[in-house]
mmCIF file of C-alpha atoms in Angstrom:
data_model
loop_
_atom_site.group_PDB
_atom_site.id
_atom_site.type_symbol
_atom_site.label_atom_id
_atom_site.label_comp_id
_atom_site.label_asym_id
_atom_site.label_seq_id
_atom_site.Cartn_x
_atom_site.Cartn_y
_atom_site.Cartn_z
ATOM 1 C CA MET A 106 -55.318 26.336 3.476
ATOM 2 C CA PRO A 107 -51.997 24.364 3.721
ATOM 3 C CA ASP A 108 -49.806 25.287 6.338
ATOM 4 C CA SER A 109 -46.559 27.064 4.552
ATOM 5 C CA SER A 110 -44.290 26.178 7.252
ATOM 6 C CA SER A 111 -44.974 22.382 6.851
ATOM 7 C CA LYS A 112 -44.380 23.149 3.487
ATOM 8 C CA SER A 113 -41.061 24.372 3.954
ATOM 9 C CA SER A 114 -39.478 22.082 6.270
ATOM 10 C CA SER A 115 -40.190 19.189 3.695
ATOM 11 C CA GLN A 116 -37.595 21.072 1.308
ATOM 12 C CA PRO A 117 -34.099 19.213 0.950
ATOM 13 C CA VAL A 118 -31.488 20.937 3.324
ATOM 14 C CA VAL A 119 -28.251 21.572 0.792
ATOM 15 C CA LEU A 120 -25.166 19.798 3.063
ATOM 16 C CA HIS A 121 -22.041 21.259 2.996
ATOM 17 C CA PHE A 122 -18.891 19.527 4.371
ATOM 18 C CA THR A 123 -17.987 23.295 6.390
ATOM 19 C CA ARG A 124 -19.960 23.264 9.516
ATOM 20 C CA THR A 125 -22.752 25.306 7.989
ATOM 21 C CA ASN A 126 -25.788 22.869 8.095
ATOM 22 C CA GLY A 127 -27.186 24.250 11.195
ATOM 23 C CA PRO A 128 -29.464 21.590 12.879
ATOM 24 C CA VAL A 129 -28.090 18.608 10.558
ATOM 25 C CA ASP A 130 -24.931 19.466 12.078
ATOM 26 C CA ASP A 131 -26.519 19.285 15.556
ATOM 27 C CA ALA A 132 -27.937 15.745 15.000
ATOM 28 C CA ILE A 133 -24.655 14.642 13.869
ATOM 29 C CA ASP A 134 -22.988 15.481 16.436
ATOM 30 C CA GLY A 135 -25.329 14.285 18.856
ATOM 31 C CA LEU A 136 -25.802 10.986 16.942
ATOM 32 C CA ILE A 137 -21.691 10.652 17.353
ATOM 33 C CA ALA A 138 -22.109 11.649 21.241
ATOM 34 C CA GLN A 139 -25.075 9.239 21.731
ATOM 35 C CA VAL A 140 -22.546 6.458 19.789
ATOM 36 C CA GLY A 141 -19.509 7.436 21.653
ATOM 37 C CA ASP A 142 -16.058 5.859 21.463
ATOM 38 C CA VAL A 143 -15.533 7.408 18.151
ATOM 39 C CA ALA A 144 -12.145 8.286 16.954
ATOM 40 C CA HIS A 145 -11.430 11.010 14.753
ATOM 41 C CA PRO A 146 -15.199 12.743 15.261
ATOM 42 C CA ASP A 147 -14.719 14.986 12.423
ATOM 43 C CA ILE A 148 -13.661 12.519 9.943
ATOM 44 C CA VAL A 149 -16.678 10.122 10.556
ATOM 45 C CA ARG A 150 -18.831 13.348 10.751
ATOM 46 C CA GLU A 151 -18.053 14.057 6.678
ATOM 47 C CA ILE A 152 -18.422 10.051 6.663
ATOM 48 C CA ILE A 153 -22.123 10.720 7.586
ATOM 49 C CA LEU A 154 -22.383 13.602 5.507
ATOM 50 C CA ALA A 155 -21.655 12.186 2.339
ATOM 51 C CA GLY A 156 -23.825 9.461 2.850
ATOM 52 C CA LEU A 157 -26.363 11.946 3.137
ATOM 53 C CA LYS A 158 -25.218 13.888 -0.076
ATOM 54 C CA ALA A 159 -25.221 10.913 -1.866
ATOM 55 C CA GLY A 160 -29.154 9.985 -1.037
ATOM 56 C CA GLN A 161 -29.628 13.328 -2.421
ATOM 57 C CA GLU A 162 -27.481 13.412 -5.419
ATOM 58 C CA ASN A 163 -28.443 9.816 -6.886
ATOM 59 C CA GLY A 164 -31.306 8.636 -7.884
ATOM 60 C CA GLY A 165 -30.022 5.230 -9.160
ATOM 61 C CA ARG A 166 -29.617 2.281 -6.771
ATOM 62 C CA ALA A 167 -27.035 0.650 -8.068
ATOM 63 C CA ASP A 168 -24.453 3.483 -7.569
ATOM 64 C CA LEU A 169 -24.936 3.743 -3.810
ATOM 65 C CA LYS A 170 -25.216 -0.227 -3.329
ATOM 66 C CA LEU A 171 -21.433 0.316 -4.917
ATOM 67 C CA MET A 172 -20.662 3.173 -2.332
ATOM 68 C CA ASN A 173 -22.083 1.069 0.566
ATOM 69 C CA SER A 174 -20.370 -2.132 -0.308
ATOM 70 C CA SER A 175 -17.263 -0.157 -1.163
ATOM 71 C CA MET A 176 -17.840 1.651 2.821
ATOM 72 C CA LYS A 177 -18.292 -2.065 4.168
ATOM 73 C CA GLU A 178 -15.512 -3.539 2.901
ATOM 74 C CA MET A 179 -12.887 -1.074 3.950
ATOM 75 C CA ARG A 180 -14.182 -0.291 7.015
ATOM 76 C CA PHE A 181 -13.622 -4.262 7.290
ATOM 77 C CA THR A 182 -9.983 -4.048 6.296
ATOM 78 C CA ALA A 183 -9.402 -2.152 8.490
ATOM 79 C CA LYS A 184 -10.765 -3.646 11.469
ATOM 80 C CA VAL A 185 -9.112 -6.745 10.180
ATOM 81 C CA PHE A 186 -5.533 -5.213 9.607
ATOM 82 C CA SER A 187 -5.575 -2.585 12.361
ATOM 83 C CA PRO A 188 -4.322 -5.193 15.441
ATOM 84 C CA TYR A 189 -1.226 -5.613 13.037
ATOM 85 C CA ARG A 190 -0.146 -2.332 12.154
ATOM 86 C CA LYS A 191 3.549 -2.598 13.957
ATOM 87 C CA VAL A 192 4.509 -5.784 11.965
ATOM 88 C CA ARG A 193 6.010 -5.182 9.236
ATOM 89 C CA LYS A 194 4.057 -7.572 6.002
ATOM 90 C CA VAL A 195 4.699 -9.040 2.679
ATOM 91 C CA THR A 196 2.086 -8.873 0.126
ATOM 92 C CA VAL A 197 2.806 -11.934 -2.560
ATOM 93 C CA PHE A 198 0.963 -12.256 -6.146
ATOM 94 C CA GLY A 199 1.468 -15.274 -8.057
ATOM 95 C CA SER A 200 -0.828 -17.361 -10.509
ATOM 96 C CA ALA A 201 -3.678 -19.537 -9.203
ATOM 97 C CA ARG A 202 -2.938 -22.091 -11.340
ATOM 98 C CA THR A 203 0.684 -23.088 -10.090
ATOM 99 C CA ARG A 204 0.655 -26.858 -9.286
ATOM 100 C CA SER A 205 1.963 -27.874 -6.061
ATOM 101 C CA ASP A 206 4.496 -30.212 -8.228
ATOM 102 C CA THR A 207 6.197 -27.258 -9.836
ATOM 103 C CA PRO A 208 9.496 -25.830 -8.497
ATOM 104 C CA LEU A 209 7.594 -22.454 -8.294
ATOM 105 C CA TYR A 210 5.124 -23.161 -6.031
ATOM 106 C CA ARG A 211 8.129 -24.945 -3.712
ATOM 107 C CA MET A 212 9.801 -21.474 -4.117
ATOM 108 C CA ALA A 213 6.325 -19.651 -2.985
ATOM 109 C CA THR A 214 6.861 -22.149 -0.162
ATOM 110 C CA ASP A 215 9.841 -21.235 0.868
ATOM 111 C CA LEU A 216 9.379 -17.184 0.547
ATOM 112 C CA GLY A 217 6.180 -17.726 3.085
ATOM 113 C CA LYS A 218 8.180 -19.996 5.976
ATOM 114 C CA LYS A 219 11.161 -17.445 5.833
ATOM 115 C CA LEU A 220 9.484 -14.487 5.739
ATOM 116 C CA ALA A 221 7.777 -15.469 9.277
ATOM 117 C CA ASP A 222 10.768 -16.753 10.453
ATOM 118 C CA ALA A 223 12.286 -13.557 9.473
ATOM 119 C CA GLY A 224 9.099 -12.032 11.834
ATOM 120 C CA PHE A 225 6.964 -10.672 8.743
ATOM 121 C CA MET A 226 3.514 -11.798 7.751
ATOM 122 C CA VAL A 227 2.208 -12.632 4.641
ATOM 123 C CA ILE A 228 -0.486 -11.026 2.370
ATOM 124 C CA THR A 229 -1.696 -13.119 -0.609
ATOM 125 C CA GLY A 230 -5.352 -13.296 -2.598
ATOM 126 C CA GLY A 231 -5.950 -16.220 -0.390
ATOM 127 C CA GLY A 232 -6.633 -18.721 -3.365
ATOM 128 C CA PRO A 233 -4.955 -21.613 -4.516
ATOM 129 C CA GLY A 234 -1.892 -21.889 -6.038
ATOM 130 C CA ILE A 235 0.879 -19.780 -5.887
ATOM 131 C CA MET A 236 -0.975 -17.857 -2.565
ATOM 132 C CA GLN A 237 -1.523 -20.633 -1.092
ATOM 133 C CA ALA A 238 1.991 -22.086 -1.190
ATOM 134 C CA THR A 239 3.033 -18.614 0.253
ATOM 135 C CA ASN A 240 0.498 -19.311 3.076
ATOM 136 C CA GLU A 241 1.157 -22.460 3.584
ATOM 137 C CA GLY A 242 5.141 -21.433 4.376
ATOM 138 C CA ALA A 243 4.328 -19.112 6.366
ATOM 139 C CA GLY A 244 1.489 -20.916 8.349
ATOM 140 C CA PRO A 245 -2.123 -19.552 9.270
ATOM 141 C CA GLU A 246 -0.982 -17.628 12.116
ATOM 142 C CA HIS A 247 1.477 -15.092 9.688
ATOM 143 C CA SER A 248 -0.719 -14.712 7.263
ATOM 144 C CA PHE A 249 -3.575 -13.056 6.048
ATOM 145 C CA GLY A 250 -5.914 -14.043 2.601
ATOM 146 C CA VAL A 251 -7.789 -11.124 0.504
ATOM 147 C CA ASN A 252 -10.343 -13.091 -1.627
ATOM 148 C CA ILE A 253 -12.249 -11.992 -4.377
ATOM 149 C CA ARG A 254 -15.334 -13.114 -5.557
ATOM 150 C CA LEU A 255 -15.270 -14.914 -8.935
ATOM 151 C CA PRO A 256 -17.516 -18.222 -10.252
ATOM 152 C CA PHE A 257 -14.197 -20.178 -10.725
ATOM 153 C CA GLU A 258 -10.841 -20.544 -9.065
ATOM 154 C CA GLN A 259 -11.120 -18.164 -6.090
ATOM 155 C CA LYS A 260 -11.867 -20.422 -3.230
ATOM 156 C CA PRO A 261 -10.603 -19.532 0.039
ATOM 157 C CA ASN A 262 -7.039 -21.927 0.508
ATOM 158 C CA PRO A 263 -6.632 -24.132 3.171
ATOM 159 C CA VAL A 264 -4.882 -22.620 5.676
ATOM 160 C CA LEU A 265 -7.443 -19.307 5.531
ATOM 161 C CA VAL A 266 -10.732 -21.358 6.096
ATOM 162 C CA GLY A 267 -12.049 -20.090 9.388
ATOM 163 C CA ASN A 268 -8.703 -18.129 9.371
ATOM 164 C CA PRO A 269 -9.871 -14.424 11.245
ATOM 165 C CA ARG A 270 -7.423 -12.896 8.958
ATOM 166 C CA HIS A 271 -9.440 -14.221 5.347
ATOM 167 C CA ILE A 272 -11.342 -11.210 3.866
ATOM 168 C CA THR A 273 -13.563 -11.554 0.640
ATOM 169 C CA TYR A 274 -14.144 -8.829 -0.948
ATOM 170 C CA LYS A 275 -16.694 -7.782 -3.923
ATOM 171 C CA TYR A 276 -14.601 -5.594 -5.558
ATOM 172 C CA PHE A 277 -10.983 -5.884 -7.182
ATOM 173 C CA PHE A 278 -10.838 -2.309 -6.441
ATOM 174 C CA ASN A 279 -11.131 -2.315 -3.013
ATOM 175 C CA ARG A 280 -9.195 -5.942 -2.687
ATOM 176 C CA LYS A 281 -6.055 -4.006 -4.132
ATOM 177 C CA VAL A 282 -6.743 -0.993 -2.087
ATOM 178 C CA ALA A 283 -6.233 -3.940 1.015
ATOM 179 C CA PHE A 284 -2.694 -5.397 -0.460
ATOM 180 C CA LEU A 285 -1.157 -2.694 -1.415
ATOM 181 C CA LYS A 286 -1.707 0.156 1.793
ATOM 182 C CA GLU A 287 -0.906 -2.548 3.953
ATOM 183 C CA ALA A 288 2.411 -4.006 2.631
ATOM 184 C CA ASP A 289 5.786 -3.091 3.066
ATOM 185 C CA ALA A 290 7.276 -5.198 0.265
ATOM 186 C CA VAL A 291 5.448 -6.939 -2.716
ATOM 187 C CA VAL A 292 7.018 -9.755 -4.648
ATOM 188 C CA LEU A 293 5.528 -10.927 -7.811
ATOM 189 C CA PHE A 294 5.848 -14.663 -9.255
ATOM 190 C CA PRO A 295 4.735 -15.696 -12.748
ATOM 191 C CA GLY A 296 1.186 -15.373 -13.643
ATOM 192 C CA GLY A 297 -1.819 -14.606 -15.492
ATOM 193 C CA PHE A 298 -4.010 -11.301 -16.389
ATOM 194 C CA GLY A 299 -4.361 -10.937 -12.621
ATOM 195 C CA THR A 300 -1.109 -11.046 -11.762
ATOM 196 C CA LEU A 301 0.641 -8.951 -14.355
ATOM 197 C CA ASP A 302 -2.475 -6.043 -13.840
ATOM 198 C CA GLU A 303 -0.767 -6.405 -9.897
ATOM 199 C CA ALA A 304 2.572 -6.139 -11.211
ATOM 200 C CA MET A 305 1.463 -3.299 -13.280
ATOM 201 C CA GLU A 306 -0.447 -1.393 -10.457
ATOM 202 C CA SER A 307 2.237 -1.799 -7.931
ATOM 203 C CA ILE A 308 4.804 0.056 -10.147
ATOM 204 C CA THR A 309 2.367 3.002 -11.107
ATOM 205 C CA LEU A 310 1.947 3.961 -7.667
ATOM 206 C CA LEU A 311 5.508 3.059 -6.565
ATOM 207 C CA GLN A 312 6.138 5.571 -9.507
ATOM 208 C CA THR A 313 3.635 7.994 -8.939
ATOM 209 C CA GLY A 314 4.427 8.305 -5.362
ATOM 210 C CA LYS A 315 0.807 6.837 -4.545
ATOM 211 C CA LEU A 316 2.551 4.297 -2.788
ATOM 212 C CA TYR A 317 5.619 5.268 -0.654
ATOM 213 C CA PRO A 318 9.166 3.500 -1.461
ATOM 214 C CA LEU A 319 8.811 -0.075 -1.407
ATOM 215 C CA PRO A 320 11.244 -3.521 -1.494
ATOM 216 C CA LEU A 321 9.461 -4.732 -5.094
ATOM 217 C CA PHE A 322 10.971 -8.533 -6.284
ATOM 218 C CA CYS A 323 10.303 -10.040 -9.581
ATOM 219 C CA ILE A 324 11.023 -13.700 -8.315
ATOM 220 C CA ASP A 325 11.608 -16.877 -11.190
ATOM 221 C CA GLU A 326 13.573 -20.128 -11.437
ATOM 222 C CA PRO A 327 17.260 -19.057 -12.269
ATOM 223 C CA ASP A 328 16.185 -19.891 -15.985
ATOM 224 C CA GLY A 329 13.092 -19.352 -16.098
ATOM 225 C CA THR A 330 11.916 -16.402 -18.847
ATOM 226 C CA TYR A 331 8.810 -14.928 -17.708
ATOM 227 C CA TRP A 332 10.066 -11.173 -16.419
ATOM 228 C CA ASP A 333 13.112 -11.695 -19.429
ATOM 229 C CA HIS A 334 10.270 -10.809 -21.946
ATOM 230 C CA LEU A 335 7.884 -8.662 -19.967
ATOM 231 C CA PHE A 336 11.356 -6.266 -19.146
ATOM 232 C CA SER A 337 12.232 -6.652 -22.571
ATOM 233 C CA PHE A 338 9.345 -4.925 -23.496
ATOM 234 C CA LEU A 339 9.716 -2.278 -20.792
ATOM 235 C CA ASP A 340 12.921 -1.305 -21.789
ATOM 236 C CA ASN A 341 12.192 -1.566 -25.482
ATOM 237 C CA GLU A 342 8.869 -0.031 -26.088
ATOM 238 C CA LEU A 343 8.529 1.996 -22.853
ATOM 239 C CA SER A 344 11.981 2.961 -22.350
ATOM 240 C CA GLY A 345 12.790 3.526 -25.622
ATOM 241 C CA HIS A 346 9.809 5.424 -26.636
ATOM 242 C CA GLY A 347 10.518 7.914 -23.450
ATOM 243 C CA TYR A 348 7.164 6.337 -21.831
ATOM 244 C CA ILE A 349 8.842 5.410 -19.106
ATOM 245 C CA SER A 350 12.175 6.941 -17.452
ATOM 246 C CA HIS A 351 15.335 5.068 -17.346
ATOM 247 C CA ASP A 352 15.384 5.183 -13.422
ATOM 248 C CA ASP A 353 11.808 3.880 -13.201
ATOM 249 C CA PHE A 354 13.546 0.204 -13.751
ATOM 250 C CA GLY A 355 15.214 1.242 -10.189
ATOM 251 C CA LEU A 356 12.135 0.158 -8.579
ATOM 252 C CA ILE A 357 12.237 -2.986 -9.756
ATOM 253 C CA GLU A 358 14.359 -5.581 -8.797
ATOM 254 C CA ARG A 359 14.689 -9.758 -9.227
ATOM 255 C CA VAL A 360 15.459 -12.855 -7.537
ATOM 256 C CA THR A 361 15.731 -15.805 -8.099
ATOM 257 C CA ARG A 362 16.346 -17.291 -4.403
ATOM 258 C CA PRO A 363 13.249 -16.382 -1.533
ATOM 259 C CA GLU A 364 16.328 -16.197 0.731
ATOM 260 C CA ASP A 365 17.964 -13.181 -1.410
ATOM 261 C CA ALA A 366 14.078 -11.631 -1.439
ATOM 262 C CA VAL A 367 13.968 -11.473 2.218
ATOM 263 C CA ALA A 368 16.935 -10.891 2.680
ATOM 264 C CA ARG A 369 16.810 -7.668 0.407
ATOM 265 C CA ILE A 370 14.001 -6.517 2.481
ATOM 266 C CA ARG A 371 15.310 -6.536 5.918
ATOM 267 C CA HIS A 372 18.143 -4.304 4.163
ATOM 268 C CA PHE A 373 15.715 -2.186 2.742
ATOM 269 C CA TYR A 374 14.321 -1.633 6.623
ATOM 270 C CA SER A 375 17.957 -2.181 8.534
ATOM 271 C CA ARG A 376 18.112 2.295 9.058
ATOM 272 C CA TYR A 377 15.298 3.598 6.723
ATOM 273 C CA HIS A 378 12.113 3.485 8.433
ATOM 274 C CA SER A 379 9.494 5.480 6.900
ATOM 275 C CA LEU A 380 8.195 8.518 5.214
ATOM 276 C CA ARG A 381 6.207 11.110 5.162
ATOM 277 C CA TYR A 382 4.677 14.633 4.281
ATOM 278 C CA VAL A 383 4.957 17.763 6.241
ATOM 279 C CA ASP A 384 3.537 20.256 4.487
ATOM 280 C CA ASP A 385 5.953 20.689 1.421
ATOM 281 C CA GLN A 386 8.497 18.489 2.522
ATOM 282 C CA LEU A 387 9.279 14.820 3.078
ATOM 283 C CA VAL A 388 10.379 13.765 6.233
ATOM 284 C CA MET A 389 11.920 10.028 6.168
ATOM 285 C CA ARG A 390 12.248 8.563 9.431
ATOM 286 C CA MET A 391 15.532 6.283 10.278
ATOM 287 C CA SER A 392 16.214 4.141 13.027
ATOM 288 C CA THR A 393 19.906 5.606 13.389
ATOM 289 C CA PRO A 394 20.883 8.736 12.837
ATOM 290 C CA LEU A 395 23.254 9.777 10.027
ATOM 291 C CA ASP A 396 26.585 11.586 10.322
ATOM 292 C CA PRO A 397 26.145 15.475 9.265
ATOM 293 C CA GLU A 398 29.213 14.826 6.348
ATOM 294 C CA HIS A 399 26.517 11.885 5.103
ATOM 295 C CA VAL A 400 24.108 14.150 4.654
ATOM 296 C CA ASP A 401 26.225 16.792 2.608
ATOM 297 C CA ALA A 402 27.294 14.257 0.820
ATOM 298 C CA LEU A 403 23.438 12.642 -0.223
ATOM 299 C CA GLU A 404 22.653 16.044 -0.970
ATOM 300 C CA LYS A 405 25.276 16.599 -3.508
ATOM 301 C CA ALA A 406 24.559 12.970 -4.869
ATOM 302 C CA PHE A 407 20.652 13.698 -4.980
ATOM 303 C CA ALA A 408 20.928 17.296 -5.921
ATOM 304 C CA ASP A 409 18.514 16.473 -8.901
ATOM 305 C CA LEU A 410 15.717 15.312 -7.375
ATOM 306 C CA LEU A 411 15.360 18.451 -4.974
ATOM 307 C CA ILE A 412 13.494 21.548 -5.782
ATOM 308 C CA PRO A 413 15.241 24.207 -7.004
ATOM 309 C CA GLY A 414 17.830 25.702 -4.082
ATOM 310 C CA GLY A 415 16.898 22.722 -2.199
ATOM 311 C CA LYS A 416 18.633 20.997 1.070
ATOM 312 C CA MET A 417 18.818 17.910 2.886
ATOM 313 C CA HIS A 418 18.635 18.613 7.337
ATOM 314 C CA LEU A 419 18.818 16.298 9.883
ATOM 315 C CA SER A 420 16.164 17.064 12.136
ATOM 316 C CA GLY A 421 13.844 15.591 15.363
ATOM 317 C CA PRO A 422 10.031 15.377 14.887
ATOM 318 C CA LEU A 423 8.350 18.054 13.169
ATOM 319 C CA ASP A 424 6.065 19.488 14.743
ATOM 320 C CA ASP A 425 2.854 18.435 12.439
ATOM 321 C CA GLU A 426 4.043 14.699 14.075
ATOM 322 C CA ILE A 427 2.265 14.940 16.826
ATOM 323 C CA ASN A 428 -0.020 12.678 16.009
ATOM 324 C CA GLU A 429 2.568 9.713 16.179
ATOM 325 C CA PRO A 430 4.356 9.897 19.291
ATOM 326 C CA GLU A 431 5.171 6.161 18.810
ATOM 327 C CA LEU A 432 7.526 7.208 16.022
ATOM 328 C CA ALA A 433 8.886 10.305 18.065
ATOM 329 C CA HIS A 434 12.332 8.516 18.554
ATOM 330 C CA LEU A 435 13.166 8.100 15.067
ATOM 331 C CA SER A 436 15.961 10.652 13.515
ATOM 332 C CA ARG A 437 14.581 12.076 10.769
ATOM 333 C CA LEU A 438 16.601 13.647 7.165
ATOM 334 C CA VAL A 439 14.111 16.555 6.061
ATOM 335 C CA VAL A 440 14.344 16.244 2.572
ATOM 336 C CA ASP A 441 12.953 19.344 0.027
ATOM 337 C CA PHE A 442 11.926 17.131 -2.656
ATOM 338 C CA ASN A 443 10.637 17.826 -5.744
ATOM 339 C CA LYS A 444 7.846 14.995 -6.016
ATOM 340 C CA ARG A 445 8.514 13.571 -9.511
ATOM 341 C CA ASP A 446 11.082 11.630 -9.401
ATOM 342 C CA PHE A 447 10.646 8.905 -7.439
ATOM 343 C CA GLY A 448 12.601 6.224 -8.878
ATOM 344 C CA ARG A 449 15.732 8.628 -7.830
ATOM 345 C CA LEU A 450 13.540 8.571 -4.119
ATOM 346 C CA ARG A 451 13.712 4.656 -4.200
ATOM 347 C CA GLN A 452 17.792 5.202 -4.991
ATOM 348 C CA LEU A 453 18.114 7.800 -2.373
ATOM 349 C CA VAL A 454 16.455 4.947 0.336
ATOM 350 C CA ASP A 455 19.634 2.568 -0.684
ATOM 351 C CA ALA A 456 21.774 4.963 0.086
ATOM 352 C CA ILE A 457 20.822 5.867 3.778
ATOM 353 C CA ASN A 458 20.300 2.217 4.043
ATOM 354 C CA ASP A 459 23.733 1.399 2.910
ATOM 355 C CA LEU A 460 26.065 4.558 4.628
#
């Protein structure tokens, strides 16, 4: 007669992210301890559990391969970018088909050089055209390339061949995360479907607050019409029919000279540094403090982006910011933000910088 204990031991374990998995939790803890030097083991534990749960729940090999490849790509992205977290970076989008003898190519080269000279690094798609021009201007030591495997066009440009800051992705969605998660500003040159997709993705993330405020520029030659047609459509069809707010246009700037884009990016970070949410409050970090009378004026001017009865006040680091000691010296403006009017939030950043 079969041993009932061996039969029960072969039954799958129902896994939970809470610490209710008994010996499985002990095994995962032991594995993490055995590997050693694992940062944030609480998060790593959940990653391991997610993999085990996926193996139990998904019989399809294709689903597991997608999860596996995505995790590997995101891990490598973090590895490549993490040494440069303290360096501001500008993502530049544009056509892979822009020829080297065109004004736009020269503008992109000039932009890359001016950004590097100002202390920024650049992130491009790593291919030809506008991407190559930007990398050429910035130079390999100031360049990242986040490429995509395609059957045509998208081979690494010569600046990035052998560059340790060049990454090739299988999935567009992982590549988009790298483009925008690591960016402190975005510059859009004219381009095709891919560029428009990246433009709409960037604007949507800013509009919905999934991407914290940053400068986003549409650049073209002084007599270019590329962005004219797009903005006419956005104004007449989207804003005109109430699909977007008119304040959303405050998320986008238009320039015709690379030096103007660089100057505006530098101004954006002249006082404003960064932000994060602590509980239900928005905490804006600033490199130089505001005067109390400035806070009163801002609270009145931007009352519409506050929750009912909401306020703004100056502060030092909040208790929940203890995990960012490198930012402890920055002044804080704590805002009871309604988490809705992100176009107006961008205008608040501009107002803070202009004081």
